[in-house]
Short mmCIF file of C-alpha atoms in Angstrom, two decimals:
data_model
loop_
_atom_site.label_atom_id
_atom_site.label_comp_id
_atom_site.label_asym_id
_atom_site.label_seq_id
_atom_site.Cartn_x
_atom_site.Cartn_y
_atom_site.Cartn_z
CA UNK F 1 -18.99 -27.83 1.44
CA UNK F 2 -17.90 -25.13 3.89
CA UNK F 3 -14.18 -24.79 4.33
CA UNK F 4 -12.29 -23.43 7.31
CA UNK F 5 -10.26 -20.26 6.95
CA UNK F 6 -6.95 -20.96 5.19
CA UNK F 7 -8.24 -23.97 3.18
CA UNK F 8 -7.18 -24.27 -0.43
CA UNK F 9 -9.61 -24.18 -3.33
CA UNK F 10 -9.06 -24.07 -7.10
CA UNK F 11 -10.83 -21.43 -9.18
CA UNK F 12 -11.19 -21.23 -12.94
CA UNK F 13 -9.66 -17.98 -14.19
CA UNK F 14 -12.04 -18.00 -17.14
CA UNK F 15 -15.49 -18.49 -15.59
CA UNK F 16 -14.89 -18.40 -11.81
CA UNK F 17 -16.00 -21.99 -11.17
CA UNK F 18 -14.31 -23.38 -8.04
CA UNK F 19 -13.82 -26.83 -6.53
CA UNK F 20 -11.47 -28.45 -3.99
CA UNK F 21 -9.21 -30.28 -6.49
CA UNK F 22 -7.16 -29.15 -9.45
CA UNK F 23 -8.48 -30.19 -12.86
CA UNK F 24 -6.90 -29.85 -16.25
CA UNK F 25 -10.19 -28.91 -17.90
CA UNK F 26 -12.93 -26.79 -16.36
CA UNK F 27 -16.26 -28.70 -16.36
CA UNK F 28 -18.19 -25.43 -16.42
CA UNK F 29 -16.68 -23.56 -19.40
CA UNK F 30 -14.53 -26.26 -20.99
CA UNK F 31 -11.28 -24.25 -20.91
CA UNK F 32 -7.99 -26.06 -20.30
CA UNK F 33 -5.35 -25.24 -17.64
CA UNK F 34 -7.29 -22.33 -16.16
CA UNK F 35 -7.52 -23.49 -12.53
CA UNK F 36 -5.57 -21.38 -10.05
CA UNK F 37 -4.84 -22.08 -6.42
CA UNK F 38 -6.81 -19.81 -4.06
CA UNK F 39 -7.34 -19.36 -0.34
CA UNK F 40 -10.78 -19.55 1.27
CA UNK F 41 -11.67 -16.41 3.25
CA UNK F 42 -14.11 -17.50 5.93
CA UNK F 43 -14.55 -13.87 7.04
CA UNK F 44 -15.97 -12.80 3.70
CA UNK F 45 -19.59 -11.68 4.02
CA UNK F 46 -22.04 -11.15 1.16
CA UNK F 47 -22.26 -7.53 0.15
CA UNK F 48 -19.06 -6.51 1.96
CA UNK F 49 -17.12 -6.44 -1.29
CA UNK F 50 -14.88 -9.36 -0.32
CA UNK F 51 -14.27 -12.34 -2.53
CA UNK F 52 -14.70 -15.68 -0.78
CA UNK F 53 -11.70 -16.92 -2.72
CA UNK F 54 -8.49 -14.98 -3.11
CA UNK F 55 -5.41 -15.96 -5.08
CA UNK F 56 -2.46 -17.03 -2.97
CA UNK F 57 0.30 -14.42 -3.01
CA UNK F 58 3.55 -15.65 -4.52
CA UNK F 59 6.99 -13.97 -4.45
CA UNK F 60 8.62 -12.82 -7.69
CA UNK F 61 12.26 -11.88 -8.36
CA UNK F 62 12.66 -8.13 -7.94
CA UNK F 63 14.97 -7.93 -10.97
CA UNK F 64 12.18 -9.29 -13.17
CA UNK F 65 9.71 -6.59 -12.13
CA UNK F 66 9.02 -4.04 -14.86
CA UNK F 67 9.36 -0.70 -13.04
CA UNK F 68 7.41 1.74 -15.18
CA UNK F 69 6.09 5.11 -14.15
CA UNK F 70 2.54 4.75 -12.92
CA UNK F 71 -0.13 6.00 -15.27
CA UNK F 72 -1.71 9.27 -14.19
CA UNK F 73 -5.13 10.78 -14.70
CA UNK F 74 -5.29 14.53 -15.23
CA UNK F 75 -7.86 16.18 -12.98
CA UNK F 76 -8.29 19.15 -15.32
CA UNK F 77 -7.34 21.62 -12.54
CA UNK F 78 -3.66 22.64 -12.99
CA UNK F 79 -2.99 23.57 -9.36
CA UNK F 80 -4.49 20.28 -8.13
CA UNK F 81 -2.40 18.31 -10.64
CA UNK F 82 0.72 20.19 -9.51
CA UNK F 83 0.23 19.17 -5.87
CA UNK F 84 -0.46 15.55 -6.87
CA UNK F 85 2.82 15.43 -8.81
CA UNK F 86 1.46 15.82 -12.34
CA UNK F 87 -1.94 14.23 -11.97
CA UNK F 88 -3.68 11.55 -9.94
CA UNK F 89 -1.96 8.16 -10.11
CA UNK F 90 -4.13 5.17 -10.95
CA UNK F 91 -4.72 2.63 -8.17
CA UNK F 92 -4.09 5.31 -5.57
CA UNK F 93 -6.07 6.59 -2.60
CA UNK F 94 -5.92 10.29 -1.65
CA UNK F 95 -6.96 11.79 1.69
CA UNK F 96 -7.99 15.46 1.58
CA UNK F 97 -8.29 17.28 4.91
CA UNK F 98 -9.47 20.79 5.67
CA UNK F 99 -11.55 22.77 8.11
CA UNK F 100 -15.34 23.06 7.64
CA UNK F 101 -16.42 25.49 4.93
CA UNK F 102 -12.99 25.84 3.33
CA UNK F 103 -14.19 24.44 -0.01
CA UNK F 104 -13.32 20.72 -0.05
CA UNK F 105 -16.65 19.74 -1.60
CA UNK F 106 -16.43 22.64 -4.04
CA UNK F 107 -12.97 21.55 -5.17
CA UNK F 108 -14.06 17.94 -5.63
CA UNK F 109 -17.28 18.65 -7.54
CA UNK F 110 -15.27 20.94 -9.84
CA UNK F 111 -12.70 18.16 -10.28
CA UNK F 112 -15.44 15.63 -11.03
CA UNK F 113 -16.97 17.94 -13.64
CA UNK F 114 -13.60 18.53 -15.32
CA UNK F 115 -12.77 14.82 -15.40
CA UNK F 116 -16.21 13.94 -16.76
CA UNK F 117 -15.44 16.08 -19.82
CA UNK F 118 -12.40 14.06 -20.88
CA UNK F 119 -12.44 10.74 -19.01
CA UNK F 120 -13.88 7.71 -20.83
CA UNK F 121 -14.80 6.07 -17.51
CA UNK F 122 -17.53 6.84 -15.00
CA UNK F 123 -17.21 9.39 -12.20
CA UNK F 124 -18.84 8.50 -8.87
CA UNK F 125 -19.53 11.07 -6.15
CA UNK F 126 -20.43 9.43 -2.82
CA UNK F 127 -21.78 11.73 -0.12
CA UNK F 128 -22.66 10.91 3.46
CA UNK F 129 -23.16 14.55 4.45
CA UNK F 130 -25.34 16.02 1.69
CA UNK F 131 -28.32 14.94 -0.34
CA UNK F 132 -28.26 14.57 -4.13
CA UNK F 133 -30.33 17.76 -4.41
CA UNK F 134 -27.76 19.74 -2.41
CA UNK F 135 -24.92 18.46 -4.59
CA UNK F 136 -26.86 19.33 -7.75
CA UNK F 137 -27.64 22.80 -6.35
CA UNK F 138 -23.94 23.43 -5.73
CA UNK F 139 -23.05 22.27 -9.23
CA UNK F 140 -25.63 24.58 -10.77
CA UNK F 141 -24.45 27.50 -8.63
CA UNK F 142 -20.92 26.88 -9.92
CA UNK F 143 -22.29 26.52 -13.47
CA UNK F 144 -20.85 23.04 -13.88
CA UNK F 145 -21.92 20.45 -16.42
CA UNK F 146 -23.07 17.39 -14.44
CA UNK F 147 -23.16 15.03 -17.41
CA UNK F 148 -21.20 11.84 -16.70
CA UNK F 149 -21.27 12.14 -12.88
CA UNK F 150 -23.06 9.50 -10.81
CA UNK F 151 -24.17 10.42 -7.27
CA UNK F 152 -24.65 8.01 -4.36
CA UNK F 153 -25.90 9.39 -1.03
CA UNK F 154 -25.32 6.79 1.67
CA UNK F 155 -23.23 6.13 4.76
CA UNK F 156 -23.24 2.31 4.61
CA UNK F 157 -19.96 0.77 3.47
CA UNK F 158 -21.74 -2.28 2.07
CA UNK F 159 -23.85 -0.11 -0.24
CA UNK F 160 -20.76 1.80 -1.36
CA UNK F 161 -18.75 -1.32 -2.18
CA UNK F 162 -21.66 -2.89 -4.05
CA UNK F 163 -22.06 0.26 -6.15
CA UNK F 164 -18.32 0.39 -6.81
CA UNK F 165 -18.33 -3.19 -8.05
CA UNK F 166 -21.37 -2.52 -10.24
CA UNK F 167 -20.29 0.76 -11.85
CA UNK F 168 -16.52 0.19 -11.76
CA UNK F 169 -15.82 3.97 -11.92
CA UNK F 170 -12.47 5.44 -12.88
CA UNK F 171 -12.69 8.31 -10.36
CA UNK F 172 -14.35 8.04 -6.93
CA UNK F 173 -15.04 10.82 -4.41
CA UNK F 174 -16.07 9.98 -0.85
CA UNK F 175 -17.29 12.97 1.14
CA UNK F 176 -16.44 12.23 3.88
CA UNK F 177 -14.75 9.12 5.26
CA UNK F 178 -15.87 10.02 8.81
CA UNK F 179 -19.52 9.47 7.84
CA UNK F 180 -19.00 5.94 6.46
CA UNK F 181 -19.82 2.99 8.71
CA UNK F 182 -20.09 -0.77 8.43
CA UNK F 183 -22.12 -3.24 10.46
CA UNK F 184 -18.91 -5.27 10.79
CA UNK F 185 -17.39 -2.53 12.99
CA UNK F 186 -20.54 -1.29 14.75
CA UNK F 187 -23.23 1.18 13.78
CA UNK F 188 -21.69 4.46 14.98
CA UNK F 189 -19.76 6.36 12.26
CA UNK F 190 -16.52 8.14 13.03
CA UNK F 191 -15.13 5.79 15.68
CA UNK F 192 -11.52 4.65 15.45
CA UNK F 193 -12.51 1.10 14.49
CA UNK F 194 -14.97 2.36 11.87
CA UNK F 195 -12.40 4.66 10.26
CA UNK F 196 -9.70 1.99 10.13
CA UNK F 197 -12.05 -0.72 8.87
CA UNK F 198 -13.87 1.36 6.26
CA UNK F 199 -10.72 3.06 4.99
CA UNK F 200 -8.99 -0.31 4.65
CA UNK F 201 -11.89 -1.77 2.64
CA UNK F 202 -12.09 1.24 0.32
CA UNK F 203 -8.33 1.44 -0.22
CA UNK F 204 -8.29 -2.30 -0.91
CA UNK F 205 -10.92 -1.82 -3.63
CA UNK F 206 -9.06 0.94 -5.47
CA UNK F 207 -5.71 -0.91 -5.30
CA UNK F 208 -7.15 -3.68 -7.47
CA UNK F 209 -8.48 -1.37 -10.20
CA UNK F 210 -7.26 1.35 -12.56
CA UNK F 211 -9.12 4.00 -10.62
CA UNK F 212 -8.44 6.93 -8.31
CA UNK F 213 -10.20 7.48 -4.99
CA UNK F 214 -10.31 10.75 -3.06
CA UNK F 215 -11.64 10.74 0.50
CA UNK F 216 -12.28 13.96 2.38
CA UNK F 217 -11.56 14.03 6.09
CA UNK F 218 -12.57 16.16 9.04
CA UNK F 219 -9.84 17.99 10.96
CA UNK F 220 -9.25 18.81 14.60
CA UNK F 221 -9.19 22.36 15.95
CA UNK F 222 -5.39 22.30 15.56
CA UNK F 223 -5.79 21.59 11.84
CA UNK F 224 -4.61 17.95 11.89
CA UNK F 225 -6.69 15.24 10.22
CA UNK F 226 -9.09 13.73 12.75
CA UNK F 227 -9.00 10.02 13.45
CA UNK F 228 -6.25 7.43 13.82
CA UNK F 229 -2.87 8.07 12.24
CA UNK F 230 -3.22 4.60 10.71
CA UNK F 231 -5.65 6.05 8.20
CA UNK F 232 -2.95 8.37 6.84
CA UNK F 233 -0.57 5.42 6.52
CA UNK F 234 -3.13 3.45 4.48
CA UNK F 235 -3.51 6.04 1.72
CA UNK F 236 -0.92 7.06 -0.87
CA UNK F 237 -1.34 10.82 -0.64
CA UNK F 238 -2.39 13.13 2.20
CA UNK F 239 -3.33 16.66 1.15
CA UNK F 240 -4.04 19.60 3.42
CA UNK F 241 -6.42 22.38 2.36
CA UNK F 242 -5.80 25.67 4.20
CA UNK F 243 -6.73 29.32 3.90
CA UNK F 244 -5.65 32.74 5.07
CA UNK F 245 -7.96 35.45 6.32
CA UNK F 246 -8.96 36.37 2.78
CA UNK F 247 -10.34 34.32 -0.11
CA UNK F 248 -7.01 32.60 -0.85
CA UNK F 249 -6.78 28.82 -0.42
CA UNK F 250 -3.58 26.75 -0.22
CA UNK F 251 -3.34 23.10 -1.23
CA UNK F 252 -0.22 21.17 -0.31
CA UNK F 253 0.75 17.53 0.18
CA UNK F 254 1.89 16.25 3.56
CA UNK F 255 2.58 12.81 2.07
CA UNK F 256 2.87 11.73 -1.56
CA UNK F 257 4.16 8.34 -2.67
CA UNK F 258 4.11 9.39 -6.32
CA UNK F 259 5.53 12.91 -6.24
CA UNK F 260 7.05 15.74 -4.29
CA UNK F 261 5.54 17.20 -1.12
CA UNK F 262 7.07 20.62 -1.85
CA UNK F 263 4.53 21.79 -4.41
CA UNK F 264 1.92 24.36 -3.44
CA UNK F 265 -1.41 24.87 -5.17
CA UNK F 266 -3.03 28.29 -4.77
CA UNK F 267 -6.68 29.12 -5.41
CA UNK F 268 -8.99 32.05 -4.87
CA UNK F 269 -12.58 31.47 -3.83
CA UNK F 270 -15.05 33.27 -6.09
CA UNK F 271 -18.79 33.08 -6.72
CA UNK F 272 -17.97 30.63 -9.51
CA UNK F 273 -15.95 28.35 -7.22
CA UNK F 274 -12.23 27.87 -6.77
CA UNK F 275 -10.09 29.57 -9.41
CA UNK F 276 -6.41 28.50 -9.74
CA UNK F 277 -3.79 31.22 -9.33
CA UNK F 278 -1.34 30.42 -12.11
CA UNK F 279 1.18 33.23 -11.50
CA UNK F 280 1.37 33.88 -7.77
CA UNK F 281 4.89 35.39 -7.63
CA UNK F 282 3.64 38.79 -6.45
CA UNK F 283 0.50 37.89 -4.52
CA UNK F 284 2.37 37.81 -1.20
CA UNK F 285 3.85 41.30 -1.62
CA UNK F 286 2.23 44.55 -0.60
CA UNK F 287 2.26 47.33 -3.18
CA UNK F 288 3.55 50.58 -1.63
CA UNK F 289 4.30 53.89 -3.26
CA UNK F 290 5.85 55.32 -0.10
CA UNK F 291 8.66 54.07 2.13
CA UNK F 292 7.74 50.75 3.69
CA UNK F 293 7.19 50.71 7.46
CA UNK F 294 9.65 49.38 9.99
CA UNK F 295 9.52 45.65 10.68
CA UNK F 296 9.12 44.51 7.07
CA UNK F 297 11.62 42.46 5.04
CA UNK F 298 11.30 40.42 1.83
CA UNK F 299 12.66 36.99 0.95
CA UNK F 300 12.36 34.55 -1.94
CA UNK F 301 11.17 31.05 -1.10
CA UNK F 302 10.82 27.90 -3.16
CA UNK F 303 7.61 25.90 -3.13
CA UNK F 304 8.22 22.98 -5.45
CA UNK F 305 9.44 24.42 -8.76
CA UNK F 306 8.14 27.95 -8.22
CA UNK F 307 9.69 30.97 -6.54
CA UNK F 308 7.58 33.28 -4.40
CA UNK F 309 8.62 36.66 -3.04
CA UNK F 310 7.16 36.92 0.45
CA UNK F 311 6.92 39.76 2.91
CA UNK F 312 7.83 38.93 6.50
CA UNK F 313 6.39 41.31 9.07
CA UNK F 314 7.66 41.72 12.64
CA UNK F 315 6.48 43.77 15.59
CA UNK F 316 7.93 44.11 19.09
CA UNK F 317 6.02 45.54 22.03
CA UNK F 318 6.60 45.70 25.79
CA UNK F 319 5.66 42.39 27.37
CA UNK F 320 2.30 42.31 29.11
CA UNK F 321 3.47 39.58 31.46
CA UNK F 322 6.61 38.85 33.42
CA UNK F 323 7.88 36.56 30.65
CA UNK F 324 8.37 37.61 27.02
CA UNK F 325 6.33 35.64 24.51
CA UNK F 326 6.46 34.91 20.79
CA UNK F 327 3.26 35.07 18.72
CA UNK F 328 3.84 33.44 15.33
CA UNK F 329 1.63 30.94 13.48
CA UNK F 330 3.02 31.25 9.92
CA UNK F 331 6.66 30.74 10.98
CA UNK F 332 7.63 28.27 13.67
CA UNK F 333 7.86 30.15 16.98
CA UNK F 334 10.97 28.14 17.94
CA UNK F 335 12.72 29.54 14.87
CA UNK F 336 11.70 33.07 15.84
CA UNK F 337 13.12 32.57 19.35
CA UNK F 338 16.35 31.20 17.90
CA UNK F 339 16.77 34.18 15.55
CA UNK F 340 16.06 36.57 18.45
CA UNK F 341 18.81 34.88 20.49
CA UNK F 342 21.27 35.20 17.59
CA UNK F 343 20.46 38.91 17.25
CA UNK F 344 21.03 39.43 20.97
CA UNK F 345 24.34 37.56 20.99
CA UNK F 346 25.82 38.56 17.63
CA UNK F 347 24.24 41.95 16.88
CA UNK F 348 23.87 43.37 20.39
CA UNK F 349 20.09 43.82 20.09
CA UNK F 350 18.07 43.20 23.25
CA UNK F 351 14.59 41.60 23.24
CA UNK F 352 14.35 41.34 27.01
CA UNK F 353 10.89 42.35 28.17
CA UNK F 354 9.54 42.40 24.60
CA UNK F 355 6.74 40.34 23.10
CA UNK F 356 7.52 39.40 19.48
CA UNK F 357 4.78 39.20 16.85
CA UNK F 358 5.56 37.65 13.45
CA UNK F 359 3.31 37.51 10.40
CA UNK F 360 3.64 36.67 6.70
CA UNK F 361 1.71 38.77 4.18
CA UNK F 362 -0.86 36.68 2.33
CA UNK F 363 -1.08 34.10 5.11
CA UNK F 364 1.33 31.57 3.59
CA UNK F 365 3.10 29.25 6.02
CA UNK F 366 6.92 29.30 5.71
CA UNK F 367 9.30 26.54 6.80
CA UNK F 368 12.30 26.97 4.46
CA UNK F 369 15.58 27.85 6.18
CA UNK F 370 16.30 30.47 3.49
CA UNK F 371 14.00 32.92 5.30
CA UNK F 372 16.24 33.14 8.41
CA UNK F 373 18.19 36.21 7.28
CA UNK F 374 15.06 38.10 6.18
CA UNK F 375 13.36 37.21 9.46
CA UNK F 376 16.35 38.58 11.38
CA UNK F 377 16.28 41.81 9.38
CA UNK F 378 12.52 42.23 9.95
CA UNK F 379 12.98 41.71 13.70
CA UNK F 380 15.95 44.11 13.83
CA UNK F 381 13.93 46.71 11.92
CA UNK F 382 10.94 46.28 14.26
CA UNK F 383 13.04 46.53 17.42
CA UNK F 384 14.99 49.61 16.28
CA UNK F 385 12.05 51.16 14.38
CA UNK F 386 14.29 51.67 11.34
CA UNK F 387 12.66 50.69 8.01
CA UNK F 388 14.36 48.63 5.33
CA UNK F 389 14.75 50.44 2.02
CA UNK F 390 12.26 49.58 -0.71
CA UNK F 391 13.54 47.09 -3.27
CA UNK F 392 15.58 45.05 -0.76
CA UNK F 393 15.47 41.26 -0.62
CA UNK F 394 17.46 38.95 1.65
CA UNK F 395 18.15 35.22 1.21
CA UNK F 396 20.11 33.12 3.66
CA UNK F 397 20.11 30.54 6.42
CA UNK F 398 21.32 31.82 9.79
CA UNK F 399 23.67 29.70 11.90
CA UNK F 400 23.96 29.98 15.67
CA UNK F 401 27.36 31.57 15.16
CA UNK F 402 25.69 34.41 13.26
CA UNK F 403 26.96 33.22 9.88
CA UNK F 404 24.74 33.55 6.80
CA UNK F 405 24.86 30.26 4.96
CA UNK F 406 24.25 29.61 1.29
CA UNK F 407 20.79 28.70 -0.01
CA UNK F 408 20.02 26.41 -2.97
CA UNK F 409 19.03 27.84 -6.36
CA UNK F 410 20.28 31.33 -5.52
CA UNK F 411 20.35 32.45 -9.16
CA UNK F 412 16.69 31.56 -9.68
CA UNK F 413 15.69 33.43 -6.54
CA UNK F 414 17.70 36.48 -7.54
CA UNK F 415 16.34 36.45 -11.09
CA UNK F 416 12.75 36.38 -9.85
CA UNK F 417 13.44 39.19 -7.38
CA UNK F 418 15.05 41.32 -10.10
CA UNK F 419 12.09 40.78 -12.41
CA UNK F 420 9.82 42.16 -9.68
CA UNK F 421 11.87 45.32 -9.25
CA UNK F 422 14.17 44.43 -6.36
CA UNK F 423 17.47 46.27 -6.80
CA UNK F 424 19.39 45.29 -3.64
CA UNK F 425 19.65 41.56 -3.06
CA UNK F 426 21.71 40.22 -0.16
CA UNK F 427 22.99 36.63 0.14
CA UNK F 428 26.05 34.77 1.37
CA UNK F 429 27.31 33.99 -2.14
CA UNK F 430 28.58 36.41 -4.75
CA UNK F 431 26.49 36.29 -7.89
CA UNK F 432 25.31 38.58 -10.65
CA UNK F 433 23.15 41.27 -9.08
CA UNK F 434 23.70 39.89 -5.57
CA UNK F 435 25.51 41.67 -2.72
CA UNK F 436 27.55 39.27 -0.62
CA UNK F 437 27.27 39.26 3.18
CA UNK F 438 28.91 36.64 5.37
CA UNK F 439 27.38 37.21 8.82
CA UNK F 440 24.57 38.96 10.62
CA UNK F 441 26.74 41.89 11.71
CA UNK F 442 27.73 42.65 8.12
CA UNK F 443 24.14 42.25 6.95
CA UNK F 444 22.77 44.66 9.56
CA UNK F 445 25.51 47.22 8.80
CA UNK F 446 24.92 46.95 5.03
CA UNK F 447 21.15 47.39 5.27
CA UNK F 448 20.79 49.86 8.12
CA UNK F 449 24.22 51.52 8.14
CA UNK F 450 24.39 54.27 10.74
CA UNK F 451 20.74 55.19 10.45
CA UNK F 452 18.72 55.83 13.56
CA UNK F 453 15.16 56.81 14.33
#
């Protein structure tokens, strides 16, 4: 008999037999005390992956909950595992966004091949953008072993959920979520309702199983993930895939419920696919035998547990319009304007009528406050056309009063800089091998002295 939504039914936990009254013994399988109270879901449709009966949620005392670290699955790619916080957590959904052609599909087919080598479960690759032949061609071009990988090429959510229930894979790739549609939300993929509905159904599936699901996502021209922000709230991890002008790719988490968002994964794109860069400490520095040009300063930044020495480049030129402008995409332009104002007020350096151009060698995006002092030195060097001596590194946060504030983990930064041949290291704290400077005036005088060009 049909029941209205919210009606109570009793389902046998052993065989699934259901009926409207509780019984001590199941008439279908003969087991005792196996009936559980469930709610009838009148919205469940055959093939949509919903169960017509769902167990009623019951509260439990928080103190009785066993809080254990979630089990993780190693992807087999060290840089990917680093960004995920040590591996992919079971029962989690991951959203991977990146511009077209950056290598999202390449990264995921490599991940699927690595996991197929060691994982006892099945790997399912679902594609709504490519055919099975195209996926196989990419795998062969990358010289990957496809054994253990199942491929499903469809855009229909109902087909995807049915396959998931049949195979019960341990690792699922959906490329991409914008191509998936359901008849429940219309027939046009990529709409707001489609994205919210399909993402909710897929996330709901993985939350009930010891599996990991990665969904790729399209991005807007600004680089943000396309679609409703609700989709990012649904998943556990949001990862951004970026690149510089070369073959270097950066992988970092914008959201991670199971780990830090400070880790950075670095890859290079080769003819054999994405290759992890395991020791990137020097990849953002430019090797020079001669004196470095004006407008260049080096700083040490932390990305997760690793220290990188980066080269900040500055250039000033007469403004081409009535108002001076700042051109900076790797460092926030508001920070550049703030540092320029501090230099004008505290160091007597004028930027009036000057356009300011800021770049970071290697194309890495910097947001740490420890780069303030190095940014100020690079801008001072560019404006005065006086170069900074080779082997100089500067760490420090710059206050509006012109003070250079302390940075965390100074000793680790200094040790890394020394190992790379830096002999003059400036910071606000006195430490072994570190020259102490308290404000921007002292820093400028110590680095540039009375030199002029």
